[in-house]
Amino acid sequence: MILCVVILIDNHNRSRLVATAFVSDETKETFSWLFSSISKATNGLIPKLLYTDADPAMVTAASSTWTTTKHHFCLFHIRKNLEKHFLGKYGGEKWKEFFTAFCRTRNSHVEFIFEEKWAALLQKYDDAANYLQRHLYKCREAWALYFTHCAFNAGVQSTQRVESYNGIIKNNINGSSSLIELERTIERLLIKESRYAQLNNTIGKLPVSREEDYHDYYYKKIDIYCQRYLTPALLKLQRHEMNRSMHYRCCITNLENELEKQFTAEIPNGIFSEEMFDACVIELKQLIADLDMK
């Protein structure tokens, strides 16, 4: 039996356990049943974005059951598959160079830069070209940054949150554990989440520290709208950004020089990170291409 764990991210950027299921196999029919059951239990509520390990059966089931849901692939599992095929073949240093080049290609913020880097990657590592084209290029919209950043994903790039829950469950049960023990473990997780939500609501009602109140003076109208639509936790983060903006340092630059630059976020040593909150989303050239330069 296989335990399926479904996690969502709430409006406080916390992981929430929303569904668990025991299945006997990992076929399209089984995953279709799982997705349909979730929709039924939530009165037709379906996610806008789904992250999985790119299992073919799950991909097919998701596309046929949740037709409006965007489907992105876990970058950690993509890396593991690349390691499986090329780490032993390339060895230490060449593997690092290959994976770093792949990461730089993946992290391109606009399509034409991605295509240029992809072509260079295939040319330099021609012995990997067949795998890259067959298994990754065809589904690039599910993992390439130039496409995935178009959908709100709360900074998620992998199924790491699910793996964390799996780790907690595995630490509390073993092969001889009963279903009752498993149910109790999951119930403890749910109780812990509920207590955190209650605590967060209580903290949100406390007076906000007034060490820096620039938002009250320079962003007062914006702050009024933020209070209307944001949760306490998000409002606190937004006010922090408003206050911090008063410490920015500005400088005059030449627009023509900036237009010649190409911006591509690259992560050191080819490591995927989910902490790139300030990463540029699109290239400056793309942003102002339609503006009247006069």
Coordinates of N, CA and C in Angstrom, one line a residue, residues 96-277:
K96 N 29.4 18.7 -12.3 CA 29.1 20.0 -11.7 C 29.0 21.1 -12.8
E97 N 29.9 21.0 -13.8 CA 29.8 22.0 -14.9 C 28.5 21.8 -15.7
F98 N 28.2 20.6 -16.0 CA 27.0 20.3 -16.7 C 25.7 20.7 -16.0
F99 N 25.6 20.4 -14.7 CA 24.4 20.8 -14.0 C 24.3 22.3 -13.7
T100 N 25.5 23.0 -13.6 CA 25.5 24.4 -13.4 C 25.0 25.0 -14.7
A101 N 25.4 24.5 -15.9 CA 24.9 25.0 -17.2 C 23.5 24.8 -17.3
F102 N 23.0 23.6 -16.9 CA 21.6 23.3 -17.0 C 20.8 24.3 -16.1
C103 N 21.2 24.6 -14.9 CA 20.6 25.5 -14.0 C 20.5 26.9 -14.6
R104 N 21.6 27.4 -15.2 CA 21.6 28.7 -15.8 C 20.6 28.8 -16.9
T105 N 20.5 27.7 -17.7 CA 19.5 27.7 -18.8 C 18.1 27.7 -18.2
R106 N 17.9 26.9 -17.2 CA 16.5 26.8 -16.6 C 16.1 28.1 -16.0
N107 N 17.1 28.9 -15.4 CA 16.7 30.1 -14.7 C 16.6 31.4 -15.6
S108 N 16.6 31.2 -16.9 CA 16.5 32.3 -17.8 C 15.0 32.8 -17.7
H109 N 14.9 34.2 -17.6 CA 13.6 34.8 -17.4 C 12.8 35.0 -18.6
V110 N 13.4 35.0 -19.8 CA 12.6 35.2 -21.0 C 12.9 34.0 -22.0
E111 N 12.0 33.7 -22.9 CA 12.1 32.5 -23.7 C 13.3 32.5 -24.6
F112 N 13.5 33.6 -25.3 CA 14.6 33.6 -26.3 C 15.9 33.4 -25.7
I113 N 16.2 33.9 -24.5 CA 17.4 33.6 -23.8 C 17.5 32.1 -23.4
F114 N 16.4 31.6 -22.9 CA 16.3 30.1 -22.6 C 16.7 29.3 -23.9
E115 N 16.1 29.6 -25.0 CA 16.4 28.9 -26.2 C 17.8 29.0 -26.6
E116 N 18.4 30.2 -26.5 CA 19.8 30.3 -26.8 C 20.7 29.5 -25.9
K117 N 20.5 29.5 -24.6 CA 21.3 28.7 -23.7 C 21.0 27.2 -23.8
W118 N 19.8 26.9 -24.2 CA 19.5 25.4 -24.4 C 20.2 24.9 -25.6
A119 N 20.3 25.7 -26.7 CA 21.0 25.2 -27.8 C 22.5 25.1 -27.5
A120 N 23.0 26.0 -26.7 CA 24.5 25.9 -26.4 C 24.7 24.7 -25.5
L121 N 23.7 24.4 -24.6 CA 23.9 23.3 -23.7 C 23.9 22.0 -24.5
L122 N 23.0 21.9 -25.5 CA 23.0 20.6 -26.3 C 24.3 20.5 -27.1
Q123 N 24.8 21.6 -27.6 CA 26.0 21.6 -28.4 C 27.2 21.2 -27.6
K124 N 27.3 21.7 -26.4 CA 28.5 21.4 -25.5 C 28.4 20.0 -25.0
Y125 N 27.2 19.5 -24.6 CA 27.0 18.2 -24.1 C 26.2 17.4 -25.0
D126 N 26.7 17.1 -26.2 CA 26.0 16.4 -27.2 C 25.6 15.0 -26.9
D127 N 26.3 14.4 -26.0 CA 26.0 13.0 -25.5 C 24.8 13.0 -24.6
A128 N 24.4 14.2 -24.1 CA 23.2 14.3 -23.2 C 22.0 14.8 -24.0
A129 N 22.2 15.2 -25.2 CA 21.2 15.9 -26.0 C 19.9 15.1 -26.2
N130 N 20.1 13.8 -26.5 CA 19.0 13.0 -26.7 C 18.0 12.9 -25.5
Y131 N 18.6 12.7 -24.3 CA 17.8 12.6 -23.1 C 17.2 14.0 -22.8
L132 N 17.9 15.1 -22.9 CA 17.4 16.4 -22.6 C 16.2 16.7 -23.5
Q133 N 16.4 16.4 -24.8 CA 15.3 16.7 -25.8 C 14.1 15.9 -25.5
R134 N 14.2 14.6 -25.3 CA 13.1 13.7 -25.2 C 12.4 13.8 -23.9
H135 N 13.1 14.0 -22.8 CA 12.5 14.0 -21.5 C 12.3 15.3 -20.8
L136 N 12.9 16.4 -21.3 CA 12.8 17.6 -20.6 C 12.3 18.8 -21.5
Y137 N 12.8 18.8 -22.7 CA 12.5 20.0 -23.6 C 11.0 20.0 -23.9
K138 N 10.4 18.8 -24.1 CA 9.0 18.7 -24.5 C 8.1 19.2 -23.4
C139 N 8.5 19.1 -22.2 CA 7.7 19.6 -21.0 C 8.3 20.8 -20.4
R140 N 9.1 21.6 -21.1 CA 9.8 22.7 -20.5 C 8.9 23.7 -19.8
E141 N 7.6 23.8 -20.3 CA 6.7 24.8 -19.6 C 6.4 24.4 -18.2
A142 N 6.7 23.2 -17.8 CA 6.5 22.7 -16.4 C 7.6 23.0 -15.5
W143 N 8.8 23.4 -16.0 CA 10.0 23.6 -15.1 C 10.8 24.8 -15.5
A144 N 10.8 25.2 -16.7 CA 11.6 26.4 -17.1 C 11.1 27.7 -16.5
L145 N 12.0 28.5 -15.9 CA 11.6 29.6 -15.1 C 10.8 30.7 -16.0
Y146 N 11.2 30.8 -17.2 CA 10.5 31.8 -18.1 C 9.0 31.6 -18.2
F147 N 8.6 30.3 -17.9 CA 7.2 30.0 -18.0 C 6.6 29.9 -16.6
T148 N 7.3 29.2 -15.7 CA 6.7 29.0 -14.3 C 6.5 30.2 -13.5
H149 N 7.3 31.3 -13.8 CA 7.1 32.5 -13.0 C 5.9 33.3 -13.4
C150 N 5.2 32.8 -14.4 CA 4.0 33.5 -14.9 C 2.8 33.0 -14.0
A151 N 3.0 32.0 -13.2 CA 1.9 31.5 -12.3 C 2.4 31.8 -10.8
F152 N 1.4 32.2 -10.0 CA 1.8 32.4 -8.6 C 2.0 31.1 -7.9
N153 N 3.2 30.9 -7.3 CA 3.6 29.7 -6.7 C 4.1 29.8 -5.3
A154 N 4.0 31.0 -4.7 CA 4.4 31.2 -3.3 C 5.9 30.8 -3.1
G155 N 6.7 30.9 -4.1 CA 8.1 30.7 -4.0 C 8.5 29.2 -4.1
V156 N 7.5 28.3 -4.4 CA 7.7 26.9 -4.4 C 8.4 26.5 -5.7
Q157 N 9.4 25.6 -5.7 CA 10.0 25.1 -6.9 C 10.1 23.6 -6.8
S158 N 9.7 23.0 -5.7 CA 9.9 21.6 -5.5 C 8.7 21.0 -4.6
T159 N 8.7 19.7 -4.4 CA 7.8 19.1 -3.5 C 8.4 18.9 -2.1
Q160 N 9.3 19.8 -1.8 CA 10.0 19.7 -0.5 C 9.1 19.7 0.7
R161 N 8.0 20.4 0.6 CA 7.0 20.5 1.8 C 6.4 19.1 2.0
V162 N 6.0 18.4 0.9 CA 5.5 17.1 1.0 C 6.5 16.1 1.6
E163 N 7.7 16.2 1.1 CA 8.8 15.4 1.6 C 9.0 15.6 3.1
S164 N 8.8 16.8 3.6 CA 8.9 17.1 5.0 C 7.9 16.4 5.8
Y165 N 6.6 16.4 5.3 CA 5.6 15.7 6.0 C 5.8 14.2 5.9
N166 N 6.3 13.7 4.8 CA 6.6 12.2 4.7 C 7.7 11.9 5.8
G167 N 8.6 12.7 6.0 CA 9.7 12.5 6.9 C 9.1 12.4 8.4
I168 N 8.2 13.3 8.7 CA 7.6 13.3 10.0 C 6.8 12.1 10.3
I169 N 6.0 11.7 9.3 CA 5.2 10.4 9.4 C 6.1 9.2 9.5
K170 N 7.2 9.1 8.7 CA 8.1 8.0 8.8 C 8.8 7.9 10.1
N171 N 9.1 9.0 10.8 CA 9.8 9.0 12.1 C 8.9 8.5 13.2
N172 N 7.6 8.5 12.9 CA 6.6 8.1 14.0 C 6.0 6.7 13.8
I173 N 6.2 6.1 12.6 CA 5.7 4.8 12.3 C 6.8 3.9 11.7
N174 N 6.5 2.6 11.6 CA 7.4 1.7 10.9 C 6.6 0.7 10.2
G175 N 7.3 -0.3 9.6 CA 6.6 -1.4 8.9 C 5.6 -2.2 9.6
S176 N 5.8 -2.2 11.0 CA 4.8 -3.0 11.8 C 3.7 -2.2 12.4
S177 N 3.7 -0.9 12.1 CA 2.7 0.0 12.7 C 1.3 -0.3 12.1
S178 N 0.3 -0.1 12.9 CA -1.1 -0.4 12.4 C -1.7 0.9 11.8
L179 N -2.8 0.7 11.1 CA -3.5 1.9 10.5 C -3.9 2.8 11.6
I180 N -4.3 2.3 12.8 CA -4.7 3.2 13.9 C -3.5 4.1 14.3
E181 N -2.3 3.5 14.4 CA -1.2 4.3 14.7 C -0.9 5.4 13.7
L182 N -1.0 5.0 12.4 CA -0.8 6.0 11.3 C -1.9 7.1 11.4
E183 N -3.1 6.7 11.7 CA -4.2 7.7 11.8 C -3.9 8.7 12.9
R184 N -3.4 8.2 14.0 CA -3.1 9.0 15.2 C -2.0 10.0 14.9
T185 N -1.0 9.5 14.1 CA 0.1 10.4 13.8 C -0.3 11.5 12.9
I186 N -1.2 11.2 11.9 CA -1.7 12.3 11.0 C -2.6 13.2 11.8
E187 N -3.4 12.7 12.7 CA -4.3 13.5 13.5 C -3.4 14.5 14.4
R188 N -2.3 14.1 14.9 CA -1.5 14.9 15.7 C -0.9 16.1 14.8
L189 N -0.6 15.8 13.6 CA -0.2 16.8 12.7 C -1.3 17.9 12.4
L190 N -2.5 17.4 12.3 CA -3.6 18.3 12.0 C -3.9 19.2 13.3
I191 N -3.8 18.6 14.5 CA -4.0 19.4 15.7 C -2.9 20.4 15.8
K192 N -1.6 20.1 15.5 CA -0.5 21.0 15.6 C -0.8 22.2 14.6
E193 N -1.2 21.9 13.4 CA -1.5 23.0 12.4 C -2.6 23.9 12.9
S194 N -3.7 23.3 13.5 CA -4.8 24.1 14.0 C -4.4 25.0 15.2
R195 N -3.5 24.5 16.0 CA -3.0 25.3 17.1 C -2.2 26.5 16.6
Y196 N -1.4 26.2 15.6 CA -0.5 27.3 15.0 C -1.4 28.4 14.4
A197 N -2.5 27.9 13.7 CA -3.4 28.9 13.1 C -4.0 29.8 14.2
Q198 N -4.4 29.2 15.3 CA -5.1 29.9 16.4 C -4.1 30.9 17.0
L199 N -2.8 30.4 17.2 CA -1.8 31.3 17.7 C -1.5 32.5 16.8
N200 N -1.4 32.2 15.5 CA -1.1 33.2 14.5 C -2.2 34.3 14.5
N201 N -3.5 33.9 14.6 CA -4.6 34.8 14.7 C -4.5 35.7 15.9
T202 N -4.1 35.1 17.0 CA -3.9 35.9 18.3 C -2.8 36.9 18.2
I203 N -1.7 36.5 17.6 CA -0.6 37.4 17.4 C -0.9 38.5 16.5
G204 N -1.7 38.2 15.5 CA -2.2 39.2 14.5 C -3.0 40.3 15.1
K205 N -3.6 40.0 16.2 CA -4.5 41.0 16.9 C -3.7 41.9 17.8
L206 N -2.4 41.6 18.1 CA -1.6 42.4 19.0 C -1.2 43.7 18.3
P207 N -0.9 44.8 19.1 CA -0.5 46.0 18.4 C 0.8 45.9 17.7
V208 N 0.9 46.6 16.5 CA 2.1 46.5 15.7 C 3.2 47.4 16.3
S209 N 4.4 46.9 16.3 CA 5.5 47.7 16.8 C 5.7 48.9 15.9
R210 N 5.9 50.1 16.6 CA 6.0 51.3 15.9 C 7.4 51.9 15.9
E211 N 8.4 51.0 15.7 CA 9.8 51.5 15.6 C 10.0 52.3 14.4
E212 N 9.4 51.9 13.3 CA 9.5 52.7 12.0 C 8.0 52.7 11.5
D213 N 7.5 53.9 11.4 CA 6.1 54.1 10.9 C 6.1 54.9 9.6
Y214 N 7.0 54.7 8.7 CA 7.0 55.4 7.4 C 5.7 55.1 6.6
H215 N 5.2 53.9 6.8 CA 4.0 53.6 6.1 C 2.8 54.4 6.5
D216 N 2.8 55.0 7.7 CA 1.8 55.9 8.2 C 1.8 57.3 7.5
Y217 N 3.0 57.7 7.1 CA 3.3 59.0 6.6 C 3.4 59.0 5.0
Y218 N 4.1 58.1 4.5 CA 4.4 58.2 3.0 C 3.5 57.2 2.2
Y219 N 3.0 56.2 2.9 CA 2.2 55.2 2.1 C 0.8 55.0 2.8
K220 N 0.3 56.1 3.3 CA -0.9 56.0 4.1 C -2.1 55.4 3.3
K221 N -2.3 55.9 2.1 CA -3.4 55.4 1.2 C -3.2 54.0 0.9
I222 N -2.0 53.6 0.5 CA -1.7 52.2 0.2 C -1.9 51.3 1.4
D223 N -1.5 51.8 2.5 CA -1.7 51.0 3.7 C -3.1 50.8 4.1
I224 N -4.0 51.7 3.8 CA -5.4 51.5 4.0 C -6.0 50.4 3.2
Y225 N -5.6 50.3 1.9 CA -6.0 49.2 1.1 C -5.4 47.9 1.5
C226 N -4.1 48.0 1.9 CA -3.5 46.7 2.4 C -4.2 46.2 3.6
Q227 N -4.7 47.1 4.6 CA -5.4 46.6 5.7 C -6.7 46.0 5.3
R228 N -7.3 46.4 4.2 CA -8.6 45.9 3.8 C -8.5 44.5 3.2
Y229 N -7.4 44.2 2.5 CA -7.3 43.0 1.7 C -6.3 42.0 2.2
L230 N -5.4 42.4 3.1 CA -4.3 41.4 3.5 C -4.6 40.9 4.9
T231 N -4.1 39.7 5.1 CA -4.1 39.1 6.4 C -3.1 39.7 7.3
P232 N -3.2 39.6 8.6 CA -2.3 40.3 9.5 C -0.8 39.9 9.2
A233 N -0.6 38.7 8.9 CA 0.8 38.3 8.6 C 1.4 38.9 7.4
L234 N 0.6 38.9 6.3 CA 1.0 39.6 5.1 C 1.1 41.1 5.2
L235 N 0.2 41.7 6.0 CA 0.2 43.1 6.2 C 1.5 43.5 6.9
K236 N 1.9 42.7 7.8 CA 3.1 43.0 8.6 C 4.3 43.0 7.6
L237 N 4.4 42.0 6.7 CA 5.4 41.9 5.7 C 5.4 43.1 4.8
Q238 N 4.2 43.5 4.3 CA 4.1 44.6 3.4 C 4.6 45.9 4.0
R239 N 4.2 46.1 5.3 CA 4.6 47.3 6.0 C 6.2 47.3 6.2
H240 N 6.7 46.1 6.4 CA 8.2 46.0 6.6 C 8.8 46.5 5.3
E241 N 8.3 46.1 4.1 CA 8.9 46.4 2.8 C 8.7 48.0 2.6
M242 N 7.6 48.5 3.0 CA 7.4 50.0 2.9 C 8.4 50.7 3.7
N243 N 8.6 50.3 4.9 CA 9.6 50.9 5.8 C 11.0 50.8 5.3
R244 N 11.3 49.6 4.8 CA 12.7 49.3 4.3 C 13.0 50.1 3.0
S245 N 11.9 50.5 2.3 CA 12.2 51.2 1.0 C 12.7 52.6 1.3
M246 N 12.5 53.1 2.5 CA 13.1 54.4 2.8 C 14.6 54.4 3.0
H247 N 15.1 53.2 3.0 CA 16.6 53.1 3.2 C 17.3 52.7 1.8
Y248 N 16.5 52.7 0.8 CA 17.1 52.4 -0.5 C 18.0 53.5 -1.0
R249 N 19.0 53.2 -1.8 CA 19.9 54.2 -2.4 C 19.7 54.3 -3.9
C250 N 19.4 55.4 -4.4 CA 19.1 55.5 -5.9 C 20.3 56.2 -6.6
C251 N 20.4 55.9 -7.9 CA 21.4 56.4 -8.7 C 20.9 56.6 -10.1
I252 N 21.4 57.6 -10.8 CA 21.0 57.8 -12.2 C 21.9 56.9 -13.1
T253 N 21.2 56.3 -14.1 CA 21.9 55.5 -15.0 C 21.4 55.8 -16.4
N254 N 22.2 55.3 -17.4 CA 21.9 55.6 -18.8 C 21.0 54.5 -19.3
L255 N 19.8 54.9 -19.8 CA 18.8 53.9 -20.3 C 19.3 53.1 -21.4
E256 N 20.0 53.7 -22.3 CA 20.5 52.9 -23.5 C 21.5 51.8 -23.1
N257 N 22.3 52.1 -22.1 CA 23.2 51.0 -21.6 C 22.5 49.9 -20.9
E258 N 21.4 50.3 -20.2 CA 20.6 49.2 -19.5 C 19.9 48.3 -20.5
L259 N 19.5 48.9 -21.7 CA 18.8 48.1 -22.7 C 19.7 47.1 -23.3
E260 N 21.0 47.3 -23.2 CA 21.9 46.3 -23.8 C 22.2 45.1 -22.9
K261 N 21.8 45.3 -21.7 CA 22.1 44.2 -20.7 C 21.1 43.1 -20.8
Q262 N 21.5 41.9 -20.5 CA 20.5 40.8 -20.4 C 20.6 40.2 -19.0
F263 N 19.4 40.2 -18.4 CA 19.4 39.7 -17.0 C 18.9 38.3 -16.9
T264 N 19.7 37.4 -16.3 CA 19.4 36.0 -16.1 C 19.8 35.7 -14.7
A265 N 18.9 35.3 -13.8 CA 19.2 34.9 -12.5 C 19.9 33.6 -12.5
E266 N 21.1 33.6 -11.9 CA 21.9 32.3 -11.9 C 22.2 32.0 -10.4
I267 N 22.0 30.8 -10.0 CA 22.3 30.4 -8.7 C 23.7 29.8 -8.5
P268 N 24.5 30.2 -7.6 CA 25.8 29.7 -7.4 C 25.9 28.1 -7.3
N269 N 26.8 27.6 -8.0 CA 27.1 26.1 -8.0 C 25.9 25.3 -8.4
G270 N 25.0 25.9 -9.2 CA 23.9 25.1 -9.8 C 22.9 24.6 -8.8
I271 N 22.7 25.4 -7.7 CA 21.8 24.9 -6.6 C 20.5 25.6 -6.8
F272 N 19.4 24.9 -6.8 CA 18.1 25.5 -6.9 C 17.7 26.1 -5.5
S273 N 17.1 27.3 -5.5 CA 16.8 27.9 -4.2 C 15.4 28.4 -4.2
E274 N 14.7 28.3 -3.1 CA 13.4 28.8 -2.9 C 13.4 30.1 -2.1
E275 N 14.5 30.7 -2.0 CA 14.6 31.9 -1.2 C 14.9 33.1 -2.1
M276 N 14.7 33.0 -3.4 CA 15.0 34.1 -4.3 C 13.8 35.0 -4.4
F277 N 13.4 35.7 -3.3 CA 12.2 36.5 -3.3 C 12.4 37.8 -4.1

